[in-house]
Amino acid sequence: MAWKVGAAVAVLLGFVGVSGGVGSGPDPRRAGWRDAYRAPTEIPFPAENPYTAAKAELGRRLFFDPILSGDGTRACATCHIPDLAWGDGRARAATRQQGDMDLRTPTLLNIAWQDGSLGWDGKFRTLESVAAMPMAAPGNMNLPMPDALTRLSSDPSYAAAFAEAFADPAITRERLEAALATFQRLIVTGTTPFDRWIAGQEDAIGEPAKRGFDLFNGRAGCASCHSGWSFTDNSFHDIGVGVGPDIGRGRYKPTSLALQYAFKTPTLREIGQRGPYMHDGSVPTLSAVIDLYNRGGIDRPSRSRSIKPLQLTAAERADLLAFLATLSTSAGRDLVTISFAAKAPAP
Ligand code: HEC
Ligand code: HEC
């Protein structure tokens, strides 16, 4: 027993020595924190819209097909671009007339885990319900649902694909939405160095990234909102960005001051490929994001109580960036490979 205690003390002292004055060794809470990031083994599909391969394939075709826009120039993939981590790399999405929309295009990565509150303001309750809005919006795809259904019905190859997916040839709004959602639930991140580390491979990420993980979960408090495998609490916060009309573009309802400028917590998966950042694309780089959190954003009554100046040293800011870099797959191309290892939900 005495030997064990002595060894533990020696290890602790060793870490203090190795970190060369940066601070202390690994946070003793690290092992517990790691448990919260284990990858799920199955994609969740709702009972009302279970996975089938025919539905997913039909959804894939629809997602990339400009037939869903009025003048045949836009598809869902015009803005949710696989090679750009399923976003579009713009600060705010482009209107049909090449103007700016109010909001940035969010990634669709791991969208299956976000059912219940989709959109920057959470206005969509299900993934199925999202598609009709961009399709019909005059500034976006500009094709009202009845016109879309007529168009698809007069295309024999779509009639055949719907018949295969739904055992019935009728093309309805519900089926169109079900197919698109089934495809989107397959947009899942590949295994990253971070995931390999969580699974137990100690050398999968470097020491700076491990220190960054401790900060992320500890003193910097990031994990209070960017929590779990998908790095989001699926909730809404004002982190002190957004000005002017952005006050009402998030969760805000006139009854609650606290929800002014409150936007959905985004996933941090593939974050390096997804700039510019925030709902309005106002923060150009990841180091600018860290600087923003270090300053604490705009101090105002609606700002989350979890956001405050952090007083991070330059070395700590670098450690946080090293950690964020482990949340991406090595090659951007991996993102195009959608996992088809989908299973129907357990009965
Ligand atoms: C002009 C670019 C554009 C096109 C085209 C587009 N989207 Fe989007 N998408 C956006 C923007 C911007 C948002 C954020 C909207 C909001 O929060 O109100 C969004 C949000 C979403 C979300 C919610 C994501 C989240 O994290 O909450 C889903 C799902 C989605 N779109 C799917 C689709 C589908 C399916 C299509 C095709 C039918 C489509 N989008 C077409 C720009 C686009
Ligand atoms: C109070 C909850 C909260 C805390 C704490 C928090 N975040 Fe965020 N984070 C958010 C929200 C909400 C957004 C989106 C804000 C917006 O668009 O207006 C965001 C956005 C981001 C983005 C940009 C994502 C994107 O797709 O644009 C990054 C990167 C990020 N946070 C990293 C961090 C790091 C690192 C920390 C710790 C230093 C942290 N966050 C702490 C809630 C939080």
CSV table of C-alpha atoms and ligand atoms in Angstrom, one decimal:
chain,number,residue,atom,x,y,z
A,1,MET,CA,0.0,0.0,0.0
A,2,ALA,CA,2.7,2.4,1.0
A,3,TRP,CA,4.6,1.6,-2.2
A,4,LYS,CA,1.5,2.4,-4.3
A,5,VAL,CA,1.1,5.8,-2.7
A,6,GLY,CA,4.7,6.5,-3.2
A,7,ALA,CA,4.5,5.6,-6.9
A,8,ALA,CA,1.5,7.8,-7.4
A,9,VAL,CA,3.3,10.7,-5.9
A,10,ALA,CA,6.3,10.1,-8.1
A,11,VAL,CA,4.1,10.0,-11.2
A,12,LEU,CA,2.4,13.3,-10.2
A,13,LEU,CA,5.8,14.9,-9.6
A,14,GLY,CA,7.0,13.5,-13.0
A,15,PHE,CA,4.1,15.2,-14.8
A,16,VAL,CA,4.8,18.5,-13.1
A,17,GLY,CA,8.4,18.2,-14.3
A,18,VAL,CA,7.4,17.2,-17.9
A,19,SER,CA,5.0,20.1,-18.4
A,20,GLY,CA,7.9,22.4,-17.8
A,21,GLY,CA,6.2,25.1,-15.8
A,22,VAL,CA,3.1,25.3,-18.0
A,23,GLY,CA,1.0,24.4,-14.9
A,24,SER,CA,0.0,21.1,-13.4
A,25,GLY,CA,-0.2,17.5,-14.8
A,26,PRO,CA,-3.3,15.9,-16.2
A,27,ASP,CA,-6.5,16.9,-14.5
A,28,PRO,CA,-7.5,14.0,-12.1
A,29,ARG,CA,-11.1,14.2,-13.6
A,30,ARG,CA,-9.8,13.4,-17.1
A,31,ALA,CA,-10.8,9.7,-17.0
A,32,GLY,CA,-14.3,10.5,-15.9
A,33,TRP,CA,-14.7,13.2,-18.6
A,34,ARG,CA,-13.5,10.8,-21.3
A,35,ASP,CA,-16.3,8.4,-20.5
A,36,ALA,CA,-18.9,11.0,-21.6
A,37,TYR,CA,-17.5,11.0,-25.2
A,38,ARG,CA,-17.9,7.4,-26.2
A,39,ALA,CA,-19.2,7.1,-29.8
A,40,PRO,CA,-22.7,5.6,-30.2
A,41,THR,CA,-22.9,2.3,-32.1
A,42,GLU,CA,-26.1,2.9,-34.0
A,43,ILE,CA,-27.8,5.8,-35.8
A,44,PRO,CA,-31.1,6.6,-34.2
A,45,PHE,CA,-34.0,6.4,-36.6
A,46,PRO,CA,-37.5,7.4,-35.4
A,47,ALA,CA,-40.2,4.7,-35.2
A,48,GLU,CA,-42.4,6.7,-37.6
A,49,ASN,CA,-39.6,6.7,-40.3
A,50,PRO,CA,-37.4,3.6,-39.9
A,51,TYR,CA,-34.4,3.1,-42.1
A,52,THR,CA,-34.6,1.2,-45.4
A,53,ALA,CA,-32.0,1.1,-48.1
A,54,ALA,CA,-34.5,2.1,-50.8
A,55,LYS,CA,-35.7,5.2,-48.9
A,56,ALA,CA,-32.1,6.3,-48.2
A,57,GLU,CA,-31.1,5.9,-51.8
A,58,LEU,CA,-34.2,7.9,-53.0
A,59,GLY,CA,-33.3,10.5,-50.4
A,60,ARG,CA,-29.7,10.7,-51.6
A,61,ARG,CA,-30.9,11.3,-55.2
A,62,LEU,CA,-33.4,14.0,-54.1
A,63,PHE,CA,-30.8,15.8,-52.0
A,64,PHE,CA,-28.4,16.3,-54.9
A,65,ASP,CA,-31.1,16.9,-57.6
A,66,PRO,CA,-31.9,20.5,-58.7
A,67,ILE,CA,-35.3,19.2,-59.8
A,68,LEU,CA,-36.4,20.5,-56.3
A,69,SER,CA,-35.9,24.1,-57.3
A,70,GLY,CA,-38.2,26.3,-59.4
A,71,ASP,CA,-35.7,27.1,-62.1
A,72,GLY,CA,-33.6,23.9,-61.8
A,73,THR,CA,-30.5,25.6,-60.5
A,74,ARG,CA,-30.4,24.6,-56.8
A,75,ALA,CA,-30.4,21.4,-54.8
A,76,CYS,CA,-30.1,20.9,-51.1
A,77,ALA,CA,-26.4,20.2,-51.8
A,78,THR,CA,-25.9,23.7,-53.3
A,79,CYS,CA,-25.5,24.9,-49.7
A,80,HIS,CA,-25.0,21.6,-47.7
A,81,ILE,CA,-21.8,20.7,-49.7
A,82,PRO,CA,-20.2,17.3,-48.7
A,83,ASP,CA,-16.7,18.6,-49.4
A,84,LEU,CA,-17.2,21.6,-47.1
A,85,ALA,CA,-18.3,19.4,-44.2
A,86,TRP,CA,-22.0,19.8,-45.4
A,87,GLY,CA,-22.0,23.6,-45.1
A,88,ASP,CA,-21.1,26.1,-47.8
A,89,GLY,CA,-18.1,28.1,-46.4
A,90,ARG,CA,-20.0,31.4,-46.5
A,91,ALA,CA,-20.7,33.7,-43.6
A,92,ARG,CA,-24.4,33.8,-44.5
A,93,ALA,CA,-26.1,31.5,-47.0
A,94,ALA,CA,-26.7,32.9,-50.5
A,95,THR,CA,-30.1,33.8,-51.8
A,96,ARG,CA,-31.2,32.9,-55.3
A,97,GLN,CA,-30.3,36.5,-56.3
A,98,GLN,CA,-26.8,36.0,-54.7
A,99,GLY,CA,-27.6,38.3,-51.8
A,100,ASP,CA,-27.0,37.2,-48.1
A,101,MET,CA,-29.6,35.4,-46.0
A,102,ASP,CA,-29.9,36.1,-42.3
A,103,LEU,CA,-28.0,33.0,-41.2
A,104,ARG,CA,-25.1,30.8,-42.0
A,105,THR,CA,-25.7,27.4,-43.4
A,106,PRO,CA,-25.2,24.8,-40.6
A,107,THR,CA,-23.4,21.5,-41.1
A,108,LEU,CA,-25.6,18.4,-41.4
A,109,LEU,CA,-23.0,16.2,-39.8
A,110,ASN,CA,-24.6,13.9,-37.1
A,111,ILE,CA,-27.9,15.5,-37.7
A,112,ALA,CA,-29.6,12.2,-36.7
A,113,TRP,CA,-28.7,13.0,-33.1
A,114,GLN,CA,-30.3,16.5,-33.2
A,115,ASP,CA,-33.9,15.6,-33.7
A,116,GLY,CA,-36.2,17.8,-31.5
A,117,SER,CA,-34.7,21.2,-32.2
A,118,LEU,CA,-33.3,22.0,-35.6
A,119,GLY,CA,-32.3,25.3,-37.1
A,120,TRP,CA,-30.3,28.0,-35.3
A,121,ASP,CA,-33.5,28.9,-33.4
A,122,GLY,CA,-34.8,25.3,-33.0
A,123,LYS,CA,-38.0,26.1,-34.9
A,124,PHE,CA,-38.0,22.6,-36.6
A,125,ARG,CA,-39.2,19.7,-34.3
A,126,THR,CA,-38.2,16.9,-36.6
A,127,LEU,CA,-35.7,16.4,-39.4
A,128,GLU,CA,-38.6,15.4,-41.7
A,129,SER,CA,-40.2,18.9,-41.3
A,130,VAL,CA,-37.2,20.9,-42.4
A,131,ALA,CA,-37.1,20.3,-46.2
A,132,ALA,CA,-40.3,22.0,-47.1
A,133,MET,CA,-39.1,25.4,-46.0
A,134,PRO,CA,-35.9,25.8,-48.1
A,135,MET,CA,-37.8,24.3,-51.0
A,136,ALA,CA,-40.7,26.7,-51.0
A,137,ALA,CA,-38.8,29.9,-49.9
A,138,PRO,CA,-38.9,32.4,-52.8
A,139,GLY,CA,-35.3,33.5,-52.0
A,140,ASN,CA,-34.1,30.0,-51.9
A,141,MET,CA,-35.2,27.0,-54.0
A,142,ASN,CA,-38.5,28.6,-54.9
A,143,LEU,CA,-40.6,25.5,-55.6
A,144,PRO,CA,-43.8,25.2,-53.6
A,145,MET,CA,-44.5,21.6,-52.4
A,146,PRO,CA,-47.5,21.0,-54.7
A,147,ASP,CA,-45.4,21.9,-57.7
A,148,ALA,CA,-42.6,19.7,-56.5
A,149,LEU,CA,-45.0,16.7,-56.2
A,150,THR,CA,-46.4,17.3,-59.6
A,151,ARG,CA,-43.0,17.5,-61.1
A,152,LEU,CA,-41.7,14.3,-59.5
A,153,SER,CA,-44.9,12.4,-60.4
A,154,SER,CA,-44.4,13.1,-64.1
A,155,ASP,CA,-40.9,11.7,-64.0
A,156,PRO,CA,-41.1,7.9,-64.6
A,157,SER,CA,-37.8,7.1,-62.9
A,158,TYR,CA,-38.9,9.0,-59.7
A,159,ALA,CA,-42.3,7.3,-59.8
A,160,ALA,CA,-40.4,3.9,-59.9
A,161,ALA,CA,-38.1,4.9,-57.1
A,162,PHE,CA,-41.0,6.1,-54.8
A,163,ALA,CA,-42.8,2.8,-55.6
A,164,GLU,CA,-39.8,0.8,-54.5
A,165,ALA,CA,-39.2,2.8,-51.3
A,166,PHE,CA,-42.8,2.9,-50.2
A,167,ALA,CA,-44.4,-0.1,-51.8
A,168,ASP,CA,-46.9,2.3,-53.4
A,169,PRO,CA,-46.3,4.6,-56.4
A,170,ALA,CA,-48.1,7.7,-54.9
A,171,ILE,CA,-45.6,10.6,-54.5
A,172,THR,CA,-46.7,12.6,-51.4
A,173,ARG,CA,-45.2,15.3,-49.3
A,174,GLU,CA,-44.8,12.9,-46.3
A,175,ARG,CA,-42.8,10.4,-48.5
A,176,LEU,CA,-40.6,13.1,-50.0
A,177,GLU,CA,-39.8,14.3,-46.5
A,178,ALA,CA,-39.3,10.8,-45.1
A,179,ALA,CA,-36.8,9.9,-47.9
A,180,LEU,CA,-34.8,13.1,-47.5
A,181,ALA,CA,-34.6,12.7,-43.7
A,182,THR,CA,-33.5,9.0,-44.0
A,183,PHE,CA,-30.6,10.0,-46.3
A,184,GLN,CA,-29.6,12.9,-44.0
A,185,ARG,CA,-29.5,10.6,-40.9
A,186,LEU,CA,-26.6,8.7,-42.7
A,187,ILE,CA,-24.4,11.8,-42.7
A,188,VAL,CA,-22.2,10.8,-39.8
A,189,THR,CA,-18.6,11.8,-39.0
A,190,GLY,CA,-15.8,9.3,-39.6
A,191,THR,CA,-13.5,8.1,-36.8
A,192,THR,CA,-11.2,11.0,-35.7
A,193,PRO,CA,-8.0,10.9,-33.7
A,194,PHE,CA,-10.1,12.0,-30.7
A,195,ASP,CA,-12.4,9.0,-31.1
A,196,ARG,CA,-9.4,6.7,-31.1
A,197,TRP,CA,-8.1,8.3,-28.0
A,198,ILE,CA,-11.5,8.0,-26.3
A,199,ALA,CA,-11.5,4.3,-27.3
A,200,GLY,CA,-8.2,3.8,-25.4
A,201,GLN,CA,-5.4,4.4,-27.9
A,202,GLU,CA,-3.2,6.7,-25.7
A,203,ASP,CA,-0.9,8.0,-28.5
A,204,ALA,CA,-3.8,8.9,-30.9
A,205,ILE,CA,-3.5,12.5,-29.9
A,206,GLY,CA,-0.6,14.6,-28.5
A,207,GLU,CA,0.0,16.0,-25.1
A,208,PRO,CA,-1.1,19.6,-26.1
A,209,ALA,CA,-4.4,18.2,-27.3
A,210,LYS,CA,-4.9,16.3,-24.0
A,211,ARG,CA,-4.2,19.4,-22.0
A,212,GLY,CA,-6.7,21.2,-24.3
A,213,PHE,CA,-9.2,18.5,-23.5
A,214,ASP,CA,-8.7,19.1,-19.8
A,215,LEU,CA,-9.2,22.9,-20.3
A,216,PHE,CA,-12.3,22.3,-22.5
A,217,ASN,CA,-13.9,20.2,-19.8
A,218,GLY,CA,-12.4,22.0,-16.8
A,219,ARG,CA,-11.4,25.7,-16.4
A,220,ALA,CA,-12.6,26.9,-19.8
A,221,GLY,CA,-16.0,25.4,-19.3
A,222,CYS,CA,-16.7,24.6,-23.0
A,223,ALA,CA,-18.2,21.2,-22.2
A,224,SER,CA,-21.1,22.7,-20.3
A,225,CYS,CA,-22.6,23.5,-23.7
A,226,HIS,CA,-20.5,21.5,-26.2
A,227,SER,CA,-21.3,18.2,-24.4
A,228,GLY,CA,-21.0,14.6,-25.3
A,229,TRP,CA,-20.0,12.7,-28.5
A,230,SER,CA,-21.7,15.3,-30.8
A,231,PHE,CA,-20.3,18.3,-28.8
A,232,THR,CA,-23.7,20.0,-28.3
A,233,ASP,CA,-26.3,20.2,-25.6
A,234,ASN,CA,-28.9,20.9,-28.4
A,235,SER,CA,-29.8,24.0,-26.5
A,236,PHE,CA,-29.6,27.8,-27.0
A,237,HIS,CA,-27.3,30.4,-25.6
A,238,ASP,CA,-26.1,33.9,-26.1
A,239,ILE,CA,-22.4,33.6,-26.0
A,240,GLY,CA,-21.9,37.3,-26.6
A,241,VAL,CA,-21.8,37.4,-30.5
A,242,GLY,CA,-24.5,38.8,-32.7
A,243,VAL,CA,-25.6,42.4,-32.8
A,244,GLY,CA,-28.5,44.5,-34.2
A,245,PRO,CA,-31.3,42.4,-35.9
A,246,ASP,CA,-29.6,39.2,-34.7
A,247,ILE,CA,-31.4,39.8,-31.4
A,248,GLY,CA,-34.5,38.0,-32.7
A,249,ARG,CA,-33.0,35.6,-35.2
A,250,GLY,CA,-32.3,32.9,-32.6
A,251,ARG,CA,-34.5,31.5,-29.9
A,252,TYR,CA,-35.7,34.8,-28.6
A,253,LYS,CA,-39.4,35.2,-27.9
A,254,PRO,CA,-40.5,38.5,-26.5
A,255,THR,CA,-41.2,37.0,-23.2
A,256,SER,CA,-37.7,36.1,-22.3
A,257,LEU,CA,-34.7,38.5,-22.1
A,258,ALA,CA,-32.4,35.5,-21.5
A,259,LEU,CA,-33.1,34.2,-25.0
A,260,GLN,CA,-32.1,37.3,-26.9
A,261,TYR,CA,-29.2,36.5,-29.3
A,262,ALA,CA,-29.5,32.8,-28.2
A,263,PHE,CA,-28.5,30.4,-30.9
A,264,LYS,CA,-28.3,26.6,-31.1
A,265,THR,CA,-25.0,25.2,-29.8
A,266,PRO,CA,-23.3,23.8,-32.9
A,267,THR,CA,-21.5,20.5,-33.0
A,268,LEU,CA,-17.7,20.9,-33.0
A,269,ARG,CA,-17.1,17.9,-35.3
A,270,GLU,CA,-14.9,18.7,-38.4
A,271,ILE,CA,-14.7,22.2,-37.0
A,272,GLY,CA,-11.5,23.0,-38.8
A,273,GLN,CA,-13.2,22.7,-42.1
A,274,ARG,CA,-16.3,24.8,-41.2
A,275,GLY,CA,-15.3,28.5,-41.0
A,276,PRO,CA,-16.3,31.2,-41.0
A,277,TYR,CA,-17.9,30.5,-37.6
A,278,MET,CA,-21.1,31.3,-35.7
A,279,HIS,CA,-24.7,31.8,-36.9
A,280,ASP,CA,-23.7,35.0,-38.8
A,281,GLY,CA,-20.2,33.8,-39.9
A,282,SER,CA,-18.8,36.8,-38.0
A,283,VAL,CA,-15.7,35.0,-36.6
A,284,PRO,CA,-13.2,34.1,-39.4
A,285,THR,CA,-10.9,31.5,-37.8
A,286,LEU,CA,-10.7,29.1,-34.9
A,287,SER,CA,-8.1,31.1,-33.1
A,288,ALA,CA,-10.4,34.1,-33.3
A,289,VAL,CA,-13.1,31.9,-31.8
A,290,ILE,CA,-10.8,31.1,-28.8
A,291,ASP,CA,-9.9,34.8,-28.5
A,292,LEU,CA,-13.6,35.6,-28.4
A,293,TYR,CA,-14.3,33.1,-25.5
A,294,ASN,CA,-11.1,34.4,-23.8
A,295,ARG,CA,-12.5,37.9,-23.8
A,296,GLY,CA,-16.0,36.6,-22.9
A,297,GLY,CA,-17.9,38.2,-25.8
A,298,ILE,CA,-20.2,41.1,-25.4
A,299,ASP,CA,-21.1,41.6,-21.8
A,300,ARG,CA,-24.9,42.1,-21.7
A,301,PRO,CA,-27.9,40.9,-19.6
A,302,SER,CA,-28.8,38.1,-22.0
A,303,ARG,CA,-25.3,36.6,-22.1
A,304,SER,CA,-25.0,33.1,-20.7
A,305,ARG,CA,-23.7,33.0,-17.1
A,306,SER,CA,-21.3,30.3,-18.3
A,307,ILE,CA,-19.5,32.9,-20.5
A,308,LYS,CA,-17.0,35.2,-18.9
A,309,PRO,CA,-13.4,36.3,-19.5
A,310,LEU,CA,-11.2,33.2,-19.1
A,311,GLN,CA,-7.7,34.7,-18.7
A,312,LEU,CA,-6.1,31.9,-20.7
A,313,THR,CA,-2.4,32.1,-21.4
A,314,ALA,CA,-1.1,31.9,-24.9
A,315,ALA,CA,0.0,28.3,-24.2
A,316,GLU,CA,-3.5,27.3,-23.0
A,317,ARG,CA,-5.1,28.9,-26.1
A,318,ALA,CA,-2.7,26.8,-28.2
A,319,ASP,CA,-3.7,23.7,-26.3
A,320,LEU,CA,-7.4,24.3,-26.9
A,321,LEU,CA,-6.7,24.7,-30.6
A,322,ALA,CA,-4.7,21.5,-30.6
A,323,PHE,CA,-7.6,19.7,-29.0
A,324,LEU,CA,-10.1,21.1,-31.5
A,325,ALA,CA,-7.9,19.9,-34.4
A,326,THR,CA,-8.3,16.3,-33.1
A,327,LEU,CA,-12.1,16.5,-33.9
A,328,SER,CA,-11.6,16.2,-37.7
A,329,THR,CA,-10.9,13.3,-39.9
A,330,SER,CA,-7.5,13.5,-41.6
A,331,ALA,CA,-8.8,13.8,-45.2
A,332,GLY,CA,-11.7,16.0,-46.1
A,333,ARG,CA,-12.7,13.3,-48.5
A,334,ASP,CA,-13.7,11.0,-45.7
A,335,LEU,CA,-16.7,13.3,-45.3
A,336,VAL,CA,-18.1,12.3,-48.6
A,337,THR,CA,-18.2,8.7,-47.5
A,338,ILE,CA,-21.4,8.3,-45.8
A,339,SER,CA,-21.8,5.5,-43.4
A,340,PHE,CA,-24.4,3.1,-44.6
A,341,ALA,CA,-24.0,0.9,-41.6
A,342,ALA,CA,-27.4,1.9,-40.6
A,343,LYS,CA,-29.7,-0.3,-38.7
A,344,ALA,CA,-33.4,-0.2,-37.9
A,345,PRO,CA,-34.1,0.8,-34.2
A,346,ALA,CA,-34.2,-2.1,-31.8
A,347,PRO,CA,-37.8,-3.4,-31.5
B,1,HEC,C1,-29.4,28.6,-49.6
B,1,HEC,C2,-28.7,27.5,-49.0
B,1,HEC,C3,-29.6,26.3,-48.5
B,1,HEC,C4,-30.2,25.4,-49.2
B,1,HEC,C5,-30.4,25.3,-50.8
B,1,HEC,C6,-30.7,24.4,-48.3
B,1,HEC,N1,-30.4,24.8,-47.0
B,1,HEC,FE1,-30.7,23.8,-45.3
B,1,HEC,N2,-30.1,25.3,-44.2
B,1,HEC,C7,-29.6,26.5,-44.7
B,1,HEC,C8,-29.6,27.5,-43.7
B,1,HEC,C9,-29.2,29.0,-43.8
B,1,HEC,C10,-30.1,26.9,-42.5
B,1,HEC,C11,-30.4,27.5,-41.2
B,1,HEC,C12,-31.8,27.9,-41.2
B,1,HEC,C13,-32.4,28.3,-39.8
B,1,HEC,O1,-31.7,28.1,-38.8
B,1,HEC,O2,-33.5,28.9,-39.8
B,1,HEC,C14,-30.4,25.5,-42.9
B,1,HEC,C15,-30.8,24.5,-42.0
B,1,HEC,C16,-31.0,23.2,-42.4
B,1,HEC,C17,-31.2,22.1,-41.4
B,1,HEC,C18,-31.1,22.2,-39.9
B,1,HEC,C19,-29.7,22.0,-39.5
B,1,HEC,C20,-29.4,22.2,-38.0
B,1,HEC,O3,-28.3,22.0,-37.6
B,1,HEC,O4,-30.3,22.5,-37.3
B,1,HEC,C21,-31.4,21.0,-42.2
B,1,HEC,C22,-31.7,19.6,-41.7
B,1,HEC,C23,-31.4,21.4,-43.6
B,1,HEC,N3,-31.1,22.7,-43.7
B,1,HEC,C24,-31.6,20.5,-44.7
B,1,HEC,C25,-31.8,21.0,-46.0
B,1,HEC,C26,-32.5,20.2,-47.0
B,1,HEC,C27,-33.0,18.8,-46.9
B,1,HEC,C28,-32.4,21.0,-48.1
B,1,HEC,C29,-33.1,20.8,-49.5
B,1,HEC,C30,-34.5,20.5,-49.5
B,1,HEC,C31,-31.8,22.3,-47.8
B,1,HEC,N4,-31.4,22.2,-46.4
B,1,HEC,C32,-31.5,23.3,-48.6
B,1,HEC,C33,-29.2,26.7,-46.0
B,1,HEC,C34,-29.7,26.0,-47.1
B,2,HEC,C1,-22.9,28.9,-22.8
B,2,HEC,C2,-22.7,27.8,-23.7
B,2,HEC,C3,-21.4,27.7,-24.5
B,2,HEC,C4,-20.1,27.6,-23.9
B,2,HEC,C5,-19.7,27.6,-22.4
B,2,HEC,C6,-19.2,27.5,-25.0
B,2,HEC,N1,-19.9,27.5,-26.2
B,2,HEC,FE1,-19.1,27.5,-28.1
B,2,HEC,N2,-20.9,27.9,-28.9
B,2,HEC,C7,-22.1,28.0,-28.2
B,2,HEC,C8,-23.1,28.5,-29.0
B,2,HEC,C9,-24.6,28.8,-28.6
B,2,HEC,C10,-22.5,28.8,-30.3
B,2,HEC,C11,-23.1,29.4,-31.5
B,2,HEC,C12,-23.3,30.9,-31.2
B,2,HEC,C13,-23.8,31.7,-32.3
B,2,HEC,O1,-23.7,31.3,-33.5
B,2,HEC,O2,-24.2,32.9,-32.1
B,2,HEC,C14,-21.1,28.3,-30.1
B,2,HEC,C15,-20.2,28.4,-31.2
B,2,HEC,C16,-18.9,27.8,-31.1
B,2,HEC,C17,-18.0,27.6,-32.2
B,2,HEC,C18,-18.3,27.9,-33.6
B,2,HEC,C19,-19.1,26.7,-34.2
B,2,HEC,C20,-19.7,26.9,-35.5
B,2,HEC,O3,-20.1,26.0,-36.2
B,2,HEC,O4,-19.7,28.1,-36.0
B,2,HEC,C21,-16.8,27.0,-31.7
B,2,HEC,C22,-15.6,26.6,-32.4
B,2,HEC,C23,-17.0,26.9,-30.2
B,2,HEC,N3,-18.3,27.4,-29.9
B,2,HEC,C24,-16.1,26.5,-29.3
B,2,HEC,C25,-16.2,26.7,-28.0
B,2,HEC,C26,-15.1,26.5,-27.0
B,2,HEC,C27,-13.6,26.2,-27.4
B,2,HEC,C28,-15.5,26.9,-25.8
B,2,HEC,C29,-14.8,27.0,-24.5
B,2,HEC,C30,-13.7,28.0,-24.5
B,2,HEC,C31,-17.0,27.1,-26.0
B,2,HEC,N4,-17.3,27.0,-27.3
B,2,HEC,C32,-17.8,27.4,-24.9
B,2,HEC,C33,-22.3,27.7,-26.8
B,2,HEC,C34,-21.2,27.6,-25.9
